[in-house]
Coordinates of C-alpha atoms in Angstrom, one line a residue:
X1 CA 0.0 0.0 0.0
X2 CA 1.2 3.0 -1.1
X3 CA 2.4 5.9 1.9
X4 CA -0.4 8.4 1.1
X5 CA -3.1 5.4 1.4
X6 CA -1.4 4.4 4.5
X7 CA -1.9 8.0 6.0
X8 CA -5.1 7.9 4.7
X9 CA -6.3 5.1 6.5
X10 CA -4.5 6.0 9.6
X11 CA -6.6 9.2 9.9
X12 CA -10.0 7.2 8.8
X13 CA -9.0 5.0 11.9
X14 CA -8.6 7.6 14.0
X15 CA -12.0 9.2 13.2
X16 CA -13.2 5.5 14.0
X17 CA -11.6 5.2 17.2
X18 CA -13.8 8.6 18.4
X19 CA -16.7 7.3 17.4
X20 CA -16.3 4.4 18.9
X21 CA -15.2 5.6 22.4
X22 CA -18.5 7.8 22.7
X23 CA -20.9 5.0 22.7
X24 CA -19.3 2.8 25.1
X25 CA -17.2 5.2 27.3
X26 CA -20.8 7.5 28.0
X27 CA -21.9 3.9 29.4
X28 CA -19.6 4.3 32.4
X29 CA -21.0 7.7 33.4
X30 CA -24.2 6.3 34.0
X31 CA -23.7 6.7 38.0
X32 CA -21.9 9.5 37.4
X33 CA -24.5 11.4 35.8
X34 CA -27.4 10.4 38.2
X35 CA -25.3 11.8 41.0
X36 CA -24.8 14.8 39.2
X37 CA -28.4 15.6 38.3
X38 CA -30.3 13.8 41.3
X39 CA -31.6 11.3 38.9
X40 CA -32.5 7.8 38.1
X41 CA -31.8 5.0 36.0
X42 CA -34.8 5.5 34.0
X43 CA -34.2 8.8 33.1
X44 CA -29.9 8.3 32.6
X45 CA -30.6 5.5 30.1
X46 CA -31.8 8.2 27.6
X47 CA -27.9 9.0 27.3
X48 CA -27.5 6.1 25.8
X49 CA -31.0 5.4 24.3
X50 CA -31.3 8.7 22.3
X51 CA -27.8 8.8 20.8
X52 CA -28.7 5.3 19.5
X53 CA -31.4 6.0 18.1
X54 CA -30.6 9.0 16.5
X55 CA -27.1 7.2 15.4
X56 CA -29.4 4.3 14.0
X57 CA -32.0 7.2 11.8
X58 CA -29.4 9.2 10.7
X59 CA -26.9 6.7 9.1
X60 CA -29.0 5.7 6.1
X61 CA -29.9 9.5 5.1
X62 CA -26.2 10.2 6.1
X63 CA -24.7 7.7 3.4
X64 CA -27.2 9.0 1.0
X65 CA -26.4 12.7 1.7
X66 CA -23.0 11.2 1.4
X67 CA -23.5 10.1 -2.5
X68 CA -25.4 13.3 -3.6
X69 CA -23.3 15.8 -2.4
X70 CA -19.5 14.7 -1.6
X71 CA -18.8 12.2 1.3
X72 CA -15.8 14.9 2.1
X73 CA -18.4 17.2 2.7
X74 CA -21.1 15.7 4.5
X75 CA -18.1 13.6 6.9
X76 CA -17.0 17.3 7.8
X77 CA -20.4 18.7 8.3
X78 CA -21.0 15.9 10.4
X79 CA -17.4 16.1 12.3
X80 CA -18.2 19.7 12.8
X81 CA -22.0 18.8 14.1
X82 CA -20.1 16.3 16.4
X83 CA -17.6 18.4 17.7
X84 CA -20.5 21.1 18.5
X85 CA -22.9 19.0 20.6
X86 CA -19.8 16.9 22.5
X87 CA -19.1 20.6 24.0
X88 CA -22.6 20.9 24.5
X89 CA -22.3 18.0 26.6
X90 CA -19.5 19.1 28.5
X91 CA -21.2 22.6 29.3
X92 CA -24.9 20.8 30.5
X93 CA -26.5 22.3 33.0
X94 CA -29.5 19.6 33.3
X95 CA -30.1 16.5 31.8
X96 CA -32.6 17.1 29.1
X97 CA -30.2 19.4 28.2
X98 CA -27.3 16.7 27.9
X99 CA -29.9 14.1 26.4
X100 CA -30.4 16.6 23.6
X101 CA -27.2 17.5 22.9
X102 CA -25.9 13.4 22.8
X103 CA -28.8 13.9 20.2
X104 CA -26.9 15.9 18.1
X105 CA -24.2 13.7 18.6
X106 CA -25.8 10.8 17.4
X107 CA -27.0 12.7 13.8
X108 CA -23.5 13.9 13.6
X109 CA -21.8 10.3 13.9
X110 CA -24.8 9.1 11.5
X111 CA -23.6 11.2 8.8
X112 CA -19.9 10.5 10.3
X113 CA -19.2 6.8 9.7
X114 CA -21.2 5.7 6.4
X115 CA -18.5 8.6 4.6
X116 CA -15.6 7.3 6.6
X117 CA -16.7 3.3 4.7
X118 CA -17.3 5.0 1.7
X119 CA -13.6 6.4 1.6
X120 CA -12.0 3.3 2.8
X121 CA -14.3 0.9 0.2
X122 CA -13.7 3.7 -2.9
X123 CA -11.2 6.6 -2.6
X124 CA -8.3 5.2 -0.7
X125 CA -6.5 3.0 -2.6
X126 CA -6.9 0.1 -5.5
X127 CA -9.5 -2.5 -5.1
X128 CA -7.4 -5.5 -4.0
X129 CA -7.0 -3.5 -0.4
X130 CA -10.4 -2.8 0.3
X131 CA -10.8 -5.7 2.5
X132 CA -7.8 -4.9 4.3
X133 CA -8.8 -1.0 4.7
X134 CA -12.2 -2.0 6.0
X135 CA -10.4 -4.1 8.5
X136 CA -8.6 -1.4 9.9
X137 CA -11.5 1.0 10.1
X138 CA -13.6 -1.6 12.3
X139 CA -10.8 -2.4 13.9
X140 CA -10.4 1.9 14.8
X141 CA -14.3 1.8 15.9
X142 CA -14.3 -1.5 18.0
X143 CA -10.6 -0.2 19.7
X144 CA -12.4 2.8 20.4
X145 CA -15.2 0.1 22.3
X146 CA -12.4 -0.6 24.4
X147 CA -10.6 2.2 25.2
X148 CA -14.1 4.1 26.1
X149 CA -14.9 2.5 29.6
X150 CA -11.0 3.0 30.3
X151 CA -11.4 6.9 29.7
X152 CA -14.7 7.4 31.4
X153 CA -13.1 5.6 34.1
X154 CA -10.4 7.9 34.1
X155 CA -12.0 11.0 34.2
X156 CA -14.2 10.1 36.9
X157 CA -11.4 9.1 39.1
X158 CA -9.4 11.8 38.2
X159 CA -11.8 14.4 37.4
X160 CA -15.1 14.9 36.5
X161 CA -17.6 13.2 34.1
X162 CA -17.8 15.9 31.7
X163 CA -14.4 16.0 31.2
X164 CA -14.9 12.3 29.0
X165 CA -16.8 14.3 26.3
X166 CA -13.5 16.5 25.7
X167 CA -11.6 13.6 24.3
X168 CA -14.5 13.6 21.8
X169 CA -13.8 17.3 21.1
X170 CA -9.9 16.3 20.8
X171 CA -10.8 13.2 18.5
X172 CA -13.5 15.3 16.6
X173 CA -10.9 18.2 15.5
X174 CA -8.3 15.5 14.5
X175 CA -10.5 14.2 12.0
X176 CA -11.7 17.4 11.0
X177 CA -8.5 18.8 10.1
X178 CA -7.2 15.0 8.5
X179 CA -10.5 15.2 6.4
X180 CA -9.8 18.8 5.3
X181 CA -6.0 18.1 4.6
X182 CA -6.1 14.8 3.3
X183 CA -9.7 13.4 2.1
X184 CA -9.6 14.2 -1.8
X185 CA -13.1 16.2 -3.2
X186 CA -15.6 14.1 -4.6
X187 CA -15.8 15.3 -8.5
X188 CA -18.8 12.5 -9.5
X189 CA -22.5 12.7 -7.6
X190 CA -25.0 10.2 -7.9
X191 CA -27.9 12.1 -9.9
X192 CA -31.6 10.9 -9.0
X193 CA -30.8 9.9 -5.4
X194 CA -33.8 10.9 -2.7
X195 CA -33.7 9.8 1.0
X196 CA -36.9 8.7 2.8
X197 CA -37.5 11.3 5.1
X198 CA -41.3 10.7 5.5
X199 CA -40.0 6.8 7.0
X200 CA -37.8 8.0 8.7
X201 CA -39.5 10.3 10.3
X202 CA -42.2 8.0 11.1
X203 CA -39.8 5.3 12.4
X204 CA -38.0 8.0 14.5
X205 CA -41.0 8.6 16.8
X206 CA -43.3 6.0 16.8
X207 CA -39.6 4.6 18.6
X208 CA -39.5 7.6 20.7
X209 CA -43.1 7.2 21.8
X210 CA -42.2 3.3 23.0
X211 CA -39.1 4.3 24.9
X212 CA -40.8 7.0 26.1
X213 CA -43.6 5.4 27.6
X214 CA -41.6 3.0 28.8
X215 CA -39.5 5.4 30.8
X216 CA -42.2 7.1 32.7
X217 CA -44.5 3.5 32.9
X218 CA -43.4 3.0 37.0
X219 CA -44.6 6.8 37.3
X220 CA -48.0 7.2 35.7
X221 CA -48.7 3.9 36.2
X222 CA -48.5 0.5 33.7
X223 CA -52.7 1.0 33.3
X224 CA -53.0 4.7 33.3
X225 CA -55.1 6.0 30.4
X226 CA -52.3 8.1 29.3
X227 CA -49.8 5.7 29.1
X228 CA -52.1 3.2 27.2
X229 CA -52.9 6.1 24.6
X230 CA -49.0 6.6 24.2
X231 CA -48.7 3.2 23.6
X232 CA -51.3 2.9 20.9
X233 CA -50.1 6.1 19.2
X234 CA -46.7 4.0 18.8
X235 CA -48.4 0.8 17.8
X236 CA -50.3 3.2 14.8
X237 CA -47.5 4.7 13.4
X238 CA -45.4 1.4 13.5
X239 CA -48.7 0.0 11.4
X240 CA -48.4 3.5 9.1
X241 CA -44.9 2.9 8.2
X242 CA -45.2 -0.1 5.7
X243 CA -47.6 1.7 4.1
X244 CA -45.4 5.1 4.0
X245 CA -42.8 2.8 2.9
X246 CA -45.0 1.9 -0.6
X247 CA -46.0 5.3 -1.4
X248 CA -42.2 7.1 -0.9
X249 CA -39.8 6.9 -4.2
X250 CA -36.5 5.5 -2.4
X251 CA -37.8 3.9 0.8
X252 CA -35.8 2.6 3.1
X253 CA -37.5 -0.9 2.9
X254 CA -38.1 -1.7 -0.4
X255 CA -41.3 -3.7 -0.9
X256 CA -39.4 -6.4 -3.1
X257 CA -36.5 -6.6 -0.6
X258 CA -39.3 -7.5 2.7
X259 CA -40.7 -10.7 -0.1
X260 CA -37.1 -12.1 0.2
X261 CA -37.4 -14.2 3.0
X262 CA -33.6 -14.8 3.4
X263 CA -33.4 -11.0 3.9
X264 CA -36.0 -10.6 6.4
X265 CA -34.4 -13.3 8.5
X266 CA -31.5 -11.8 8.4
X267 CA -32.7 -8.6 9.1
X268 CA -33.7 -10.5 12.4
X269 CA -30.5 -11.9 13.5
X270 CA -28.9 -8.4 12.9
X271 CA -31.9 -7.4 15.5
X272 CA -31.6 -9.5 18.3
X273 CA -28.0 -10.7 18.5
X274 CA -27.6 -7.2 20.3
X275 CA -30.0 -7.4 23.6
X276 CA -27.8 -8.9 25.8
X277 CA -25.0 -7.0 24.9
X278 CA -26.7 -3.6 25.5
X279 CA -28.3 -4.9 28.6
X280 CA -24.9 -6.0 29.8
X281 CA -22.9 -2.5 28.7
X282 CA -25.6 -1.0 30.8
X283 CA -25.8 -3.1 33.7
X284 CA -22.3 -4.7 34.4
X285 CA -20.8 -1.5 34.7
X286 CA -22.9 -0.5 37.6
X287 CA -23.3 -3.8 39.5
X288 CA -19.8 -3.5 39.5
X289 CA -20.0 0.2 41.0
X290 CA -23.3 -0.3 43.5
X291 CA -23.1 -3.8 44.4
X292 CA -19.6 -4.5 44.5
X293 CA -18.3 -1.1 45.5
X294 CA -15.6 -0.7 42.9
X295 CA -14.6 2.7 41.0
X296 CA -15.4 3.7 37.4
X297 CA -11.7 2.9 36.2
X298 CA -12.3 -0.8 38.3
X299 CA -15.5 -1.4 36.6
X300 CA -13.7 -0.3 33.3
X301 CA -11.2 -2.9 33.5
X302 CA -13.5 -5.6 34.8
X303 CA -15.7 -5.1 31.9
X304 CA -12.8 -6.1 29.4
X305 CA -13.8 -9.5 29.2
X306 CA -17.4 -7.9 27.1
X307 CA -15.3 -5.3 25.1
X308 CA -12.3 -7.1 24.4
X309 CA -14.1 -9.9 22.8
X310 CA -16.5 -7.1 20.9
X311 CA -13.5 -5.4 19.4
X312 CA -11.6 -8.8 18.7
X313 CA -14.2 -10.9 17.2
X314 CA -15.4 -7.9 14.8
X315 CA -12.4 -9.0 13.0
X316 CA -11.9 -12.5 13.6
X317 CA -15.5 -13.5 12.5
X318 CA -14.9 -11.9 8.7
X319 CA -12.5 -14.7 8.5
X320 CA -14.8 -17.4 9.8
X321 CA -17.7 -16.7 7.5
X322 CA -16.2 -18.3 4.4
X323 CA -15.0 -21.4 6.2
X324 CA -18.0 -22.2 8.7
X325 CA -20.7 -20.5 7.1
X326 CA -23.2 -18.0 8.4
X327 CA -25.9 -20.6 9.1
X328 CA -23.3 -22.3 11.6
X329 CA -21.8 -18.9 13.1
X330 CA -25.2 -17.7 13.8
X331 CA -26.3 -20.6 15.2
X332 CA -23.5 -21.0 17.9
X333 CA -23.3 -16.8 18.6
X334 CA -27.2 -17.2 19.6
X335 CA -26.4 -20.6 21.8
X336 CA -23.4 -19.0 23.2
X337 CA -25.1 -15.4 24.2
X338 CA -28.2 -17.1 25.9
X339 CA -26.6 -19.3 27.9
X340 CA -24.4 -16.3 28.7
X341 CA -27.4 -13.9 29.6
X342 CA -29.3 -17.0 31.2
X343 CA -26.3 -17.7 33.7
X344 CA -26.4 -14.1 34.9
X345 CA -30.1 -14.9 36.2
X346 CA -29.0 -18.4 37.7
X347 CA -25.4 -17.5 39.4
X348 CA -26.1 -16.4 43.0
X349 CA -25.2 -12.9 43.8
X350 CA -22.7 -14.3 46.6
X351 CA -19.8 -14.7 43.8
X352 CA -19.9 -11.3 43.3
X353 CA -17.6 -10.1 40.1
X354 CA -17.9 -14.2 39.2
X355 CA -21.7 -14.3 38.7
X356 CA -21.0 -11.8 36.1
X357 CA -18.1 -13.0 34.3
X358 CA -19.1 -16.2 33.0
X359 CA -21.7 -14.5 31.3
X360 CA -19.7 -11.2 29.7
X361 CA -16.9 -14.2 28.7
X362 CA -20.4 -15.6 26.5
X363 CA -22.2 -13.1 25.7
X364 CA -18.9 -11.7 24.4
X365 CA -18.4 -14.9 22.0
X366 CA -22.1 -14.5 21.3
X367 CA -21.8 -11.2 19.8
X368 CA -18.6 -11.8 18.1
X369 CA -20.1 -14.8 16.5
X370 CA -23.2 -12.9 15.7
X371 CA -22.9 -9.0 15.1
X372 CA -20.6 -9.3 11.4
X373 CA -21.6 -12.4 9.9
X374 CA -25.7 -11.5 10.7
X375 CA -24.6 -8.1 8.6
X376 CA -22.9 -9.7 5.9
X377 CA -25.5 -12.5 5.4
X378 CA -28.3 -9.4 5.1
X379 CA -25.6 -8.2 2.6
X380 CA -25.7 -11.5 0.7
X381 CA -29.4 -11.6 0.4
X382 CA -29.7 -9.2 -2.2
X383 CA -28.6 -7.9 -5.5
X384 CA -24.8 -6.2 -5.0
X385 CA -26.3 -2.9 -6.5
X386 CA -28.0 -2.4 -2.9
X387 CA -25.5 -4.1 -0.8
X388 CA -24.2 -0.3 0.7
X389 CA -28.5 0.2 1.6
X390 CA -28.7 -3.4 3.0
X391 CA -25.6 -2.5 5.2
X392 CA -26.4 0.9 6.6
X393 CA -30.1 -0.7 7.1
X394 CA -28.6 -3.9 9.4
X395 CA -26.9 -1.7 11.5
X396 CA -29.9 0.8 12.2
X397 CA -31.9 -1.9 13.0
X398 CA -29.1 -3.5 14.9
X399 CA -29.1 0.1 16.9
X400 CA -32.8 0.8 17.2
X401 CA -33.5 -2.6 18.7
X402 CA -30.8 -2.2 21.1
X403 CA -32.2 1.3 22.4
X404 CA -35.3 -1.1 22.7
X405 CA -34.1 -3.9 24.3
X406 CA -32.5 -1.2 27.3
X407 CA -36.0 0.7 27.8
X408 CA -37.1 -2.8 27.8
X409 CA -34.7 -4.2 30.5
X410 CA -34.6 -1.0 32.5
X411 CA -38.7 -0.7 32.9
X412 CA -37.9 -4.3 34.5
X413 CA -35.7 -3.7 35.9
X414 CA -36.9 -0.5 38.1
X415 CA -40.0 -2.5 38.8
X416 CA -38.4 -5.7 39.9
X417 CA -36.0 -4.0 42.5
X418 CA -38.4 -1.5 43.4
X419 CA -40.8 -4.5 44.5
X420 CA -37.5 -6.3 46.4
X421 CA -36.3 -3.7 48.1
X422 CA -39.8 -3.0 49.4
X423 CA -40.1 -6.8 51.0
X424 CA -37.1 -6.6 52.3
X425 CA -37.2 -3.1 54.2
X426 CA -40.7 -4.5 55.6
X427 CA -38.7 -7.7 56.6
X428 CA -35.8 -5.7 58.4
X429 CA -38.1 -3.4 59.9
X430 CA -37.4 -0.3 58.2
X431 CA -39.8 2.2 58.0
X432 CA -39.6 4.3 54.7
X433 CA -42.1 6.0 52.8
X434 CA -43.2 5.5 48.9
X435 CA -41.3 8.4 47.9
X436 CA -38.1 7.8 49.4
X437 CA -37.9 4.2 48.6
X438 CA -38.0 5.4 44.7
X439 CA -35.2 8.1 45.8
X440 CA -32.8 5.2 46.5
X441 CA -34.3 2.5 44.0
X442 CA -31.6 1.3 41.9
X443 CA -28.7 1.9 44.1
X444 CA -27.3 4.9 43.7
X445 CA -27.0 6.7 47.4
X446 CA -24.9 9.7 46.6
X447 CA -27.6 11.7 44.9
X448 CA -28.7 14.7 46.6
X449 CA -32.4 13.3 47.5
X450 CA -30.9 9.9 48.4
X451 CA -28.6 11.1 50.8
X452 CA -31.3 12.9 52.6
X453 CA -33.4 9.9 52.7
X454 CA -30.0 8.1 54.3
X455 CA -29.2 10.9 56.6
X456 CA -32.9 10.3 58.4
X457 CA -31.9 6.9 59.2
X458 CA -29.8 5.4 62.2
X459 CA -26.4 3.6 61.0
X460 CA -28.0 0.4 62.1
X461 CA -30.5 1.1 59.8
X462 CA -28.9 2.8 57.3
X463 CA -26.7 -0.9 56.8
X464 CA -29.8 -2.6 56.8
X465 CA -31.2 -0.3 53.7
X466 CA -27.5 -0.5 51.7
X467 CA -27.6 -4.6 52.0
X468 CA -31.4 -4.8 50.7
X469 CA -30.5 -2.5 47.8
X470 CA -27.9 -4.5 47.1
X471 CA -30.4 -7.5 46.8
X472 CA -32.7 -5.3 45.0
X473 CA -30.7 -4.3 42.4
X474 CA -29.3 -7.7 41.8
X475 CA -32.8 -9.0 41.3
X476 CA -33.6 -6.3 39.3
X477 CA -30.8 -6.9 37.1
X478 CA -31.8 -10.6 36.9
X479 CA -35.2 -9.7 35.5
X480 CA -33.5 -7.3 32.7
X481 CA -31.6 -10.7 31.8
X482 CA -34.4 -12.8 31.7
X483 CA -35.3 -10.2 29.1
X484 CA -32.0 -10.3 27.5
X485 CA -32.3 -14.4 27.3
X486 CA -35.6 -14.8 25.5
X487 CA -34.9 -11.8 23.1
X488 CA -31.9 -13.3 22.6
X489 CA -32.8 -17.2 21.8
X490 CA -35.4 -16.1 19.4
X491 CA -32.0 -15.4 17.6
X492 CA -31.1 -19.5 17.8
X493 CA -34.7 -20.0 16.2
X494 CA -34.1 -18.0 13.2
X495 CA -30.5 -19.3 12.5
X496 CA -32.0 -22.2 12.4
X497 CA -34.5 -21.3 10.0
X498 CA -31.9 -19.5 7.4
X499 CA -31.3 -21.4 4.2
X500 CA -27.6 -20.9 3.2
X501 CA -28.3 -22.3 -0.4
X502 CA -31.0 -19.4 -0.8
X503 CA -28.5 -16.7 0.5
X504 CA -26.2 -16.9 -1.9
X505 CA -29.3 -17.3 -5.0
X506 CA -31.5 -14.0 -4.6
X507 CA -32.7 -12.8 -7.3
X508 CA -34.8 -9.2 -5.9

């Protein structure tokens, strides 16, 4: 490879890297961020929720954006997007406010990375290194996976939370000024191209309706007329956008593509391969933190055995496809991560760190067995001409289920320990009112309100309340995993199901 491709590819890497460390390394602020806005789990998993989603929405339009106008200028508009809202992020003065600017983030890295493949698959050098140059950029994004929790950690020790989102300012500029200097202008458009906005659209908030409503469920009540009427309003426009979808020019689900059966299975094992992996980025880092006791930069480093295995087997399972097959990958990624999210629920919460590990070890292999050969089997199922739609559309739905799967777990999951930790104050004779046993639910004491419900109690009692919400949160977290395990082994049903001689045959 020639030295300007090699410089090339060094600086696509590096803008991989930053996008990578944002999604996991914001994951570790979770406690963080409650302590620093007096909130809850419920509300702190829309840091992660909403920069999914909006990642997920905006890739498709991103890549298209990316063909009609110059992937050099759309990457910098997006750089420049994602530069803007990480300092947003940094400056927050509430939490809505950082949930919308990690918003903004989330469109900026959607135009970001389907640019940053298009110049490693087309502009960077000759076509016999393509597979090598895509290599390196998922191996930029998935080392970014790893390093994240290690920087999060690291600010947090050594700092303050917000100071994680200047390393996405530092990352950010890098690749602004790499683009600028090295990126060549696109002198060919695509002419004709339109993007879907109307499904988009649609998509977009009948998702943000569900995850919503499933944030404020505990509050108003699972039976409240106004939650029920949320929910519906979701279920409609879910049940409008197939028929958007046939009425739009380009959708982003072309009618002919759904008839493929191979592709909508596919489509499926790109969906629920992720829910245990989510769950687990979520979770793992704070049982670590409120049940075990360990800092941010401990729970970064105990949650290597997840990342490491994420970042590795992104590049070990392209190699794997042609020899074993997706059929056979699939099949033993499923196995692997259900057994892995079922052992959470089974190991008793005396092991401490080892009830976990067993199952990050497996839901680790899971995913890596999982996550790139479900994409490139989508990719296989249809005509090569729409193999960069089929991509981009894998990985939103990859994205969108996972901010699903989390509202999913965590609604559980605030139920679940709420419930425990209400048994077992009763049990231990400790008197606390409704409203102060949500103030501590889900084990965070150092918020502002918590601590005041801890500084009206005795020390004898106050133990008493810090074992029970240890208890509480582990059963909580159980119930988000019995989530995690069915959502997941749907995955071993449709493996199962996918023809391998049909794959490779498609003629829509």
């Amino acid at each position: 490879m020639e030295r300007d491709s090699i410089i090339k590819v060094i600086a696509l890497m590096v803008t991989a890297f930053g996008i990578g460390i944002d999604f996991t390394g914001a994951l570790m602020l979770v406690p963080a961020i409650e302590n620093s806005f007096d909130a809850d789990i419920t509300s702190t998993q829309w840091v992660l929720n909403i920069y999914a989603l909006f990642f997920a929405m905006t890739m498709v339009a991103g890549g298209r954006l990316g063909d009609m106008y110059g992937h050099r200028k759309v990457m910098i508009f997006g750089l420049a997007l994602f530069l803007f809202s990480s300092i947003l992020c940094f400056v927050s003065p509430s939490l809505d406010f950082l949930i919308g600017a990690r918003a903004l983030q989330g469109i900026g890295a959607g135009c970001v990375w389907p640019c940053t493949l298009a110049f490693g698959a087309t502009k960077v050098s000759r076509q016999e290194h393509r597979a090598l140059i895509m290599g390196l950029i998922l191996a930029g994004v998935t080392s970014g996976n790893v390093f994240g929790p290690m920087i999060s950690g690291l600010v947090v020790n050594y700092g303050d939370w917000r100071l994680f989102f200047l390393a996405n300012v530092v990352f950010a500029s890098i690749s602004m000024i790499t683009t600028v200097l090295l990126m060549q202008r696109d002198t060919t458009h695509k002419a004709g191209e339109h993007i879907d906005f109307a499904g988009m659209g649609l998509l977009s908030f009948a998702v943000l309706l569900l995850l919503y409503g499933l944030d404020v469920g505990a509050e108003w009540g699972w039976l409240s007329v106004p939650l029920l009427l949320l929910f519906f309003v979701s279920a409609v426009l879910f049940m409008l956008f197939p028929r958007v979808e046939k009425r739009v020019r380009e959708p982003l689900l072309l009618p002919q593509m759904m008839e493929n059966r191979e592709f909508r299975i596919t489509l499926g094992l790109n969906m629920f391969n992720v829910s245990a992996a989510f769950v687990g980025l979520l979770y793992f880092p704070q049982y670590m933190q409120k049940v075990l006791g360990w800092s941010v930069l401990e729970s970064a480093v105990g949650l290597a055995p997840l990342t490491v295995l994420l970042a590795v087997g992104s590049i070990v399972s392209g190699t794997l496809y042609n020899d074993f097959g997706p059929k056979r990958l699939l099949f033993w990624g499923y196995l692997f991560a259900t057994i892995g999210a079922a052992s959470i629920v089974v190991m008793p919460m005396e092991l401490g760190y080892f009830q976990i590990l067993p199952g990050m070890a497996l839901i680790g292999l899971g995913a890596t067995l999982t996550v790139g050969p479900s994409g490139t089997a989508a990719v296989c199922a249809v005509k090569p001409e729409r193999a960069g739609l089929v991509g981009g559309l894998s990985f939103m739905v990859h994205l969108v289920y996972g901010a699903i799967s989390v509202a999913c777990a965590t609604a559980i999951m605030y139920m679940v320990s709420l419930s425990s930790l209400r048994q077992q104050l009763a049990t231990a004779g400790v008197d606390l009112s409704s409203a102060d046993q949500k103030a501590i639910n889900g084990g965070t004491l150092t918020t502002k309100t918590a601590a005041a419900v801890m500084q009206k109690l005795g020390s004898a009692e106050a133990d008493k309340v810090k074992t029970a919400l240890a208890t509480a949160f582990d059963s909580g977290m159980n119930m988000a995993f019995v989530f995690s395990t069915i959502s997941v082994s749907i995955g071993i049903v449709l493996a199962l199901m996918l023809d391998e001689k049909k794959l490779h045959k498609i003629e829509s």
